């Protein structure tokens, strides 16, 4: 039986680990969205084992790309051919789904990004990795405090009749303000709507400040499933927001496309280590390099007691080396 040639994309973030498979025409044929739970190595292994269990006998991995905050770690484990940052991966995926996209809003669990494109090229972007008030984890915490599931968060927001204004510039102040509004007797619907408006307001004030946000506007990331946040952005921007079908795995989708493009039509041999390697015992450790005054933290990945990759140095002395 002939096997389908596929390209794999892996996006490892602080909250979720996403894996996609695309065919030779860049069509997405399989995806997996799962929680990282603070264990990126284990989440990568679990996700790939799941993929192999369902499709392993019918597919041939022709190339692999990794992205996200854990892209170097993922690359070392699976033997990636392409390693790209999130900005590039999300932009490529958005253009595949919505070719004329001009503005990309991306909100993940721990950070948020805005990407502006002109003539199909990224010409400006901004990232927020400091303030939690504009991220999915902030909404998770407030949903738990309000006693509702995050899946129902958006439906509460759209039922609001008298939304309250909640201070959204800081996660600490926002939470304190929300508690105050609860004590004043506001309904959960109105408080949830206020939180959605605050997140959109905070995002646009920080990442969108001084930028011209033109349509089409595409909303990506796990938070794009929240209809309350979508409504808040549409009202703030005065335009319709486009939600891609695979909004939750766009980073993984984009880097899979980049892996396909990086290997070219000749399909050079992939560096993919194979699904069998997933059975190995992986650990990560770090040490401080004493080679100069920089004191870089060197991260090392060890498989079955053998070092397989290193990174973290500024000078390149240890990068990629097995030390």
Tab-separated table of C-alpha atoms in Angstrom:
chain	number	residue	atom	x	y	z
A	1	UNK	CA	0.000	0.000	0.000
A	2	UNK	CA	1.401	3.390	-1.014
A	3	UNK	CA	1.750	5.923	1.763
A	4	UNK	CA	0.735	9.580	1.599
A	5	UNK	CA	3.661	12.004	1.656
A	6	UNK	CA	3.131	14.556	4.447
A	7	UNK	CA	4.836	17.549	6.026
A	8	UNK	CA	4.542	18.052	9.751
A	9	UNK	CA	4.323	21.289	11.729
A	10	UNK	CA	4.839	21.455	15.498
A	11	UNK	CA	4.039	24.557	17.554
A	12	UNK	CA	5.111	24.286	21.195
A	13	UNK	CA	3.839	27.077	23.414
A	14	UNK	CA	3.630	27.607	27.145
A	15	UNK	CA	-0.061	26.622	27.237
A	16	UNK	CA	-0.663	24.408	24.196
A	17	UNK	CA	1.244	22.074	21.887
A	18	UNK	CA	-0.161	21.862	18.363
A	19	UNK	CA	0.723	19.406	15.600
A	20	UNK	CA	-0.438	19.484	11.989
A	21	UNK	CA	0.042	17.349	8.901
A	22	UNK	CA	-0.320	18.745	5.382
A	23	UNK	CA	-0.177	17.038	1.992
A	24	UNK	CA	1.954	18.019	-1.015
A	25	UNK	CA	-0.606	20.682	-1.965
A	26	UNK	CA	-0.381	22.313	1.493
A	27	UNK	CA	-3.849	21.106	2.418
A	28	UNK	CA	-4.259	20.380	6.126
A	29	UNK	CA	-5.157	16.723	6.557
A	30	UNK	CA	-4.761	16.250	10.322
A	31	UNK	CA	-4.356	18.435	13.394
A	32	UNK	CA	-3.927	18.016	17.119
A	33	UNK	CA	-4.396	20.637	19.847
A	34	UNK	CA	-3.359	19.682	23.356
A	35	UNK	CA	-2.294	21.262	26.650
A	36	UNK	CA	1.432	21.557	27.317
A	37	UNK	CA	0.864	21.440	31.096
A	38	UNK	CA	4.408	22.620	31.808
A	39	UNK	CA	5.908	19.486	30.238
A	40	UNK	CA	6.776	20.313	26.616
A	41	UNK	CA	8.870	17.187	26.020
A	42	UNK	CA	6.112	14.895	27.220
A	43	UNK	CA	3.420	16.800	25.314
A	44	UNK	CA	5.422	16.501	22.060
A	45	UNK	CA	5.908	12.768	22.589
A	46	UNK	CA	2.254	12.216	23.510
A	47	UNK	CA	1.049	14.165	20.476
A	48	UNK	CA	3.309	12.366	18.027
A	49	UNK	CA	2.418	8.968	19.483
A	50	UNK	CA	-1.235	9.840	18.979
A	51	UNK	CA	-0.562	10.828	15.364
A	52	UNK	CA	1.379	7.644	14.740
A	53	UNK	CA	-1.300	5.488	16.346
A	54	UNK	CA	-3.934	6.854	13.990
A	55	UNK	CA	-1.982	7.500	10.791
A	56	UNK	CA	1.509	6.051	11.136
A	57	UNK	CA	1.082	3.184	8.694
A	58	UNK	CA	-0.514	5.318	5.979
A	59	UNK	CA	1.806	8.379	5.914
A	60	UNK	CA	5.418	9.185	5.068
A	61	UNK	CA	6.913	12.235	6.792
A	62	UNK	CA	8.798	14.175	4.106
A	63	UNK	CA	9.683	17.182	6.252
A	64	UNK	CA	9.165	18.735	9.689
A	65	UNK	CA	9.042	22.329	10.897
A	66	UNK	CA	8.864	23.671	14.447
A	67	UNK	CA	7.787	27.016	15.901
A	68	UNK	CA	6.658	28.533	19.186
A	69	UNK	CA	8.581	29.271	22.375
A	70	UNK	CA	9.681	25.622	22.529
A	71	UNK	CA	10.707	25.345	18.876
A	72	UNK	CA	14.372	24.585	19.594
A	73	UNK	CA	13.410	21.875	22.039
A	74	UNK	CA	10.947	20.328	19.595
A	75	UNK	CA	13.507	20.523	16.774
A	76	UNK	CA	16.080	18.633	18.865
A	77	UNK	CA	13.627	15.877	19.748
A	78	UNK	CA	12.067	15.220	16.342
A	79	UNK	CA	14.916	16.222	14.022
A	80	UNK	CA	13.273	19.232	12.386
A	81	UNK	CA	14.256	20.518	8.957
A	82	UNK	CA	12.968	24.067	9.520
A	83	UNK	CA	12.815	26.150	12.708
A	84	UNK	CA	10.890	29.440	12.443
A	85	UNK	CA	9.555	32.108	14.793
A	86	UNK	CA	5.833	32.477	15.476
A	87	UNK	CA	5.457	35.720	13.503
A	88	UNK	CA	6.576	34.087	10.262
A	89	UNK	CA	4.577	30.900	10.839
A	90	UNK	CA	1.324	32.715	11.634
A	91	UNK	CA	1.695	35.076	8.681
A	92	UNK	CA	2.237	32.199	6.232
A	93	UNK	CA	-0.783	30.284	7.543
A	94	UNK	CA	-3.045	33.344	7.481
A	95	UNK	CA	-2.155	34.091	3.864
A	96	UNK	CA	-2.908	30.509	2.897
A	97	UNK	CA	-6.408	30.792	4.397
A	98	UNK	CA	-7.133	34.461	3.573
A	99	UNK	CA	-4.782	35.552	0.745
A	100	UNK	CA	-5.511	39.301	1.062
A	101	UNK	CA	-5.129	39.492	4.856
A	102	UNK	CA	-3.690	42.809	6.095
A	103	UNK	CA	-3.915	42.511	9.898
A	104	UNK	CA	-3.463	39.432	12.099
A	105	UNK	CA	-4.578	39.390	15.719
A	106	UNK	CA	-3.095	36.410	17.560
A	107	UNK	CA	-3.809	35.756	21.232
A	108	UNK	CA	-2.428	32.699	22.947
A	109	UNK	CA	-2.318	31.474	26.498
A	110	UNK	CA	0.673	33.503	27.694
A	111	UNK	CA	1.362	36.111	25.018
A	112	UNK	CA	-0.278	38.050	22.230
A	113	UNK	CA	0.886	39.372	18.866
A	114	UNK	CA	-0.186	41.730	16.127
A	115	UNK	CA	1.125	41.257	12.584
A	116	UNK	CA	0.636	43.740	9.754
A	117	UNK	CA	1.160	42.725	6.137
A	118	UNK	CA	1.631	44.756	2.985
A	119	UNK	CA	1.996	43.226	-0.468
A	120	UNK	CA	1.996	39.757	1.138
A	121	UNK	CA	5.025	40.609	3.287
A	122	UNK	CA	5.200	41.255	7.040
A	123	UNK	CA	6.096	44.939	7.380
A	124	UNK	CA	5.341	45.481	11.077
A	125	UNK	CA	4.572	43.454	14.184
A	126	UNK	CA	4.509	43.673	17.963
A	127	UNK	CA	4.460	41.124	20.767
A	128	UNK	CA	3.309	41.303	24.377
A	129	UNK	CA	5.039	38.774	26.611
A	130	UNK	CA	4.949	40.803	29.833
A	131	UNK	CA	1.363	41.668	30.794
A	132	UNK	CA	-1.039	38.764	31.380
A	133	UNK	CA	-4.136	40.986	31.040
A	134	UNK	CA	-4.199	40.486	27.265
A	135	UNK	CA	-3.878	36.689	27.171
A	136	UNK	CA	-5.945	33.531	27.339
A	137	UNK	CA	-4.615	32.489	30.735
A	138	UNK	CA	-6.069	35.691	32.213
A	139	UNK	CA	-9.512	34.715	30.930
A	140	UNK	CA	-9.060	31.185	32.280
A	141	UNK	CA	-8.388	32.523	35.776
A	142	UNK	CA	-11.310	34.938	35.752
A	143	UNK	CA	-13.703	32.285	34.427
A	144	UNK	CA	-12.694	30.027	37.308
A	145	UNK	CA	-13.207	32.866	39.795
A	146	UNK	CA	-16.675	33.505	38.368
A	147	UNK	CA	-17.522	29.811	38.546
A	148	UNK	CA	-18.062	29.270	34.815
A	149	UNK	CA	-16.161	27.197	32.262
A	150	UNK	CA	-13.963	29.000	29.748
A	151	UNK	CA	-15.952	27.286	26.980
A	152	UNK	CA	-19.073	29.155	28.157
A	153	UNK	CA	-17.293	32.475	28.653
A	154	UNK	CA	-18.264	33.928	25.288
A	155	UNK	CA	-21.940	32.969	25.542
A	156	UNK	CA	-22.175	34.838	28.862
A	157	UNK	CA	-20.683	37.947	27.241
A	158	UNK	CA	-23.148	38.139	24.370
A	159	UNK	CA	-26.097	37.884	26.796
A	160	UNK	CA	-24.975	41.031	28.624
A	161	UNK	CA	-27.404	43.958	28.619
A	162	UNK	CA	-25.456	46.430	30.763
A	163	UNK	CA	-21.724	45.707	30.419
A	164	UNK	CA	-19.511	47.209	33.105
A	165	UNK	CA	-16.177	48.869	32.459
A	166	UNK	CA	-13.305	46.958	34.038
A	167	UNK	CA	-9.765	48.294	34.317
A	168	UNK	CA	-7.804	46.156	31.885
A	169	UNK	CA	-4.307	47.661	31.726
A	170	UNK	CA	-2.992	45.272	34.386
A	171	UNK	CA	-4.046	41.740	35.320
A	172	UNK	CA	-3.827	42.516	39.045
A	173	UNK	CA	-5.948	45.656	38.786
A	174	UNK	CA	-8.416	43.954	36.439
A	175	UNK	CA	-8.961	41.109	38.886
A	176	UNK	CA	-9.367	43.522	41.788
A	177	UNK	CA	-11.826	45.632	39.789
A	178	UNK	CA	-13.789	42.524	38.790
A	179	UNK	CA	-14.130	41.464	42.434
A	180	UNK	CA	-15.326	44.966	43.294
A	181	UNK	CA	-17.977	44.780	40.556
A	182	UNK	CA	-19.103	41.402	41.899
A	183	UNK	CA	-19.516	42.908	45.345
A	184	UNK	CA	-21.595	45.735	43.863
A	185	UNK	CA	-24.056	43.149	42.536
A	186	UNK	CA	-23.399	43.185	38.805
A	187	UNK	CA	-24.447	40.042	36.936
A	188	UNK	CA	-21.895	37.540	35.683
A	189	UNK	CA	-22.979	38.311	32.113
A	190	UNK	CA	-22.179	42.010	32.503
A	191	UNK	CA	-18.862	41.309	34.242
A	192	UNK	CA	-17.782	38.796	31.576
A	193	UNK	CA	-18.652	41.298	28.837
A	194	UNK	CA	-16.604	43.912	30.700
A	195	UNK	CA	-13.630	41.538	30.837
A	196	UNK	CA	-13.864	40.848	27.086
A	197	UNK	CA	-14.010	44.572	26.327
A	198	UNK	CA	-11.061	45.180	28.668
A	199	UNK	CA	-8.912	42.550	26.953
A	200	UNK	CA	-9.644	43.975	23.488
A	201	UNK	CA	-9.040	47.521	24.747
A	202	UNK	CA	-5.753	46.552	26.394
A	203	UNK	CA	-4.578	44.691	23.279
A	204	UNK	CA	-5.289	47.601	20.939
A	205	UNK	CA	-3.827	50.198	23.324
A	206	UNK	CA	-0.564	48.271	23.686
A	207	UNK	CA	0.082	46.315	20.500
A	208	UNK	CA	-2.004	48.404	18.126
A	209	UNK	CA	-0.858	51.814	19.365
A	210	UNK	CA	0.319	54.012	16.493
A	211	UNK	CA	-0.435	51.319	13.912
A	212	UNK	CA	-2.961	51.458	11.078
A	213	UNK	CA	-5.061	48.308	11.314
A	214	UNK	CA	-6.544	47.624	7.893
A	215	UNK	CA	-8.890	44.843	6.812
A	216	UNK	CA	-9.248	42.038	6.228
A	217	UNK	CA	-8.509	41.429	9.928
A	218	UNK	CA	-7.846	37.789	10.861
A	219	UNK	CA	-8.093	36.526	14.449
A	220	UNK	CA	-5.945	33.481	15.314
A	221	UNK	CA	-5.015	31.523	18.425
A	222	UNK	CA	-7.045	29.603	20.976
A	223	UNK	CA	-8.835	32.750	22.208
A	224	UNK	CA	-10.379	33.179	18.728
A	225	UNK	CA	-12.927	30.531	19.767
A	226	UNK	CA	-14.356	32.998	22.305
A	227	UNK	CA	-17.330	34.762	20.698
A	228	UNK	CA	-17.305	37.418	23.427
A	229	UNK	CA	-13.760	38.479	22.511
A	230	UNK	CA	-14.623	38.441	18.798
A	231	UNK	CA	-17.574	40.743	19.459
A	232	UNK	CA	-15.400	43.079	21.554
A	233	UNK	CA	-12.779	43.405	18.798
A	234	UNK	CA	-15.402	43.947	16.104
A	235	UNK	CA	-16.986	46.767	18.088
A	236	UNK	CA	-13.605	48.352	18.906
A	237	UNK	CA	-12.362	48.191	15.311
A	238	UNK	CA	-15.672	48.794	13.574
A	239	UNK	CA	-15.094	45.947	11.144
A	240	UNK	CA	-15.864	42.277	10.705
A	241	UNK	CA	-13.271	39.852	12.066
A	242	UNK	CA	-12.361	36.753	10.025
A	243	UNK	CA	-11.841	33.538	12.011
A	244	UNK	CA	-9.906	30.868	10.053
A	245	UNK	CA	-11.264	27.348	10.173
A	246	UNK	CA	-8.081	26.136	11.868
A	247	UNK	CA	-7.505	29.214	14.024
A	248	UNK	CA	-6.264	27.127	16.967
A	249	UNK	CA	-3.328	25.534	15.106
A	250	UNK	CA	-2.272	28.249	12.659
A	251	UNK	CA	1.311	28.377	13.933
A	252	UNK	CA	1.779	24.649	13.364
A	253	UNK	CA	0.018	24.890	10.003
A	254	UNK	CA	2.262	27.742	8.853
A	255	UNK	CA	5.510	26.047	9.840
A	256	UNK	CA	4.417	22.842	8.079
A	257	UNK	CA	4.028	24.896	4.893
A	258	UNK	CA	7.461	26.431	5.493
A	259	UNK	CA	8.959	22.955	5.912
A	260	UNK	CA	7.461	21.971	2.549
A	261	UNK	CA	8.841	25.098	0.892
A	262	UNK	CA	12.226	24.765	2.621
A	263	UNK	CA	12.868	21.293	1.288
A	264	UNK	CA	11.843	22.283	-2.237
A	265	UNK	CA	10.219	20.246	-4.950
A	266	UNK	CA	13.141	17.818	-5.023
A	267	UNK	CA	12.191	16.615	-1.516
A	268	UNK	CA	15.659	16.397	-0.059
A	269	UNK	CA	16.017	13.835	2.669
A	270	UNK	CA	14.307	14.976	5.843
A	271	UNK	CA	16.067	15.091	9.177
A	272	UNK	CA	12.983	13.641	10.889
A	273	UNK	CA	14.234	11.126	13.436
A	274	UNK	CA	11.225	8.848	12.987
A	275	UNK	CA	8.380	7.874	15.275
A	276	UNK	CA	10.466	5.058	16.796
A	277	UNK	CA	12.708	7.618	18.475
A	278	UNK	CA	9.788	8.727	20.620
A	279	UNK	CA	10.341	5.718	22.855
A	280	UNK	CA	13.658	7.159	24.071
A	281	UNK	CA	14.133	8.714	27.497
A	282	UNK	CA	14.458	12.511	27.171
A	283	UNK	CA	15.631	14.969	29.795
A	284	UNK	CA	16.696	18.607	29.739
A	285	UNK	CA	19.304	20.255	31.925
A	286	UNK	CA	21.068	23.590	31.985
A	287	UNK	CA	24.363	25.035	33.110
A	288	UNK	CA	26.081	28.393	33.024
A	289	UNK	CA	28.901	28.816	30.522
A	290	UNK	CA	32.038	30.280	32.097
A	291	UNK	CA	33.751	31.041	28.788
A	292	UNK	CA	33.229	34.802	29.124
A	293	UNK	CA	31.503	37.445	31.219
A	294	UNK	CA	28.126	36.892	29.514
A	295	UNK	CA	27.475	33.799	31.642
A	296	UNK	CA	24.979	32.355	29.133
A	297	UNK	CA	22.596	29.650	30.277
A	298	UNK	CA	23.290	26.597	28.107
A	299	UNK	CA	20.304	24.257	27.701
A	300	UNK	CA	21.112	20.646	26.855
A	301	UNK	CA	18.806	17.854	25.694
A	302	UNK	CA	19.818	14.311	26.600
A	303	UNK	CA	18.290	11.208	25.056
A	304	UNK	CA	19.016	7.792	26.569
A	305	UNK	CA	21.987	9.300	28.433
A	306	UNK	CA	23.407	10.765	25.205
A	307	UNK	CA	23.426	14.565	24.584
A	308	UNK	CA	21.697	15.385	21.309
A	309	UNK	CA	21.458	19.203	21.249
A	310	UNK	CA	22.504	22.422	22.988
A	311	UNK	CA	21.509	26.068	22.676
A	312	UNK	CA	21.283	29.310	24.617
A	313	UNK	CA	24.751	30.776	23.980
A	314	UNK	CA	25.184	34.183	22.366
A	315	UNK	CA	28.462	33.396	20.602
A	316	UNK	CA	27.420	30.080	19.019
A	317	UNK	CA	30.119	28.075	20.804
A	318	UNK	CA	27.740	25.394	22.005
A	319	UNK	CA	24.722	25.758	19.710
A	320	UNK	CA	23.859	22.452	18.110
A	321	UNK	CA	26.757	20.713	19.793
A	322	UNK	CA	26.460	17.538	21.846
A	323	UNK	CA	28.443	18.467	24.962
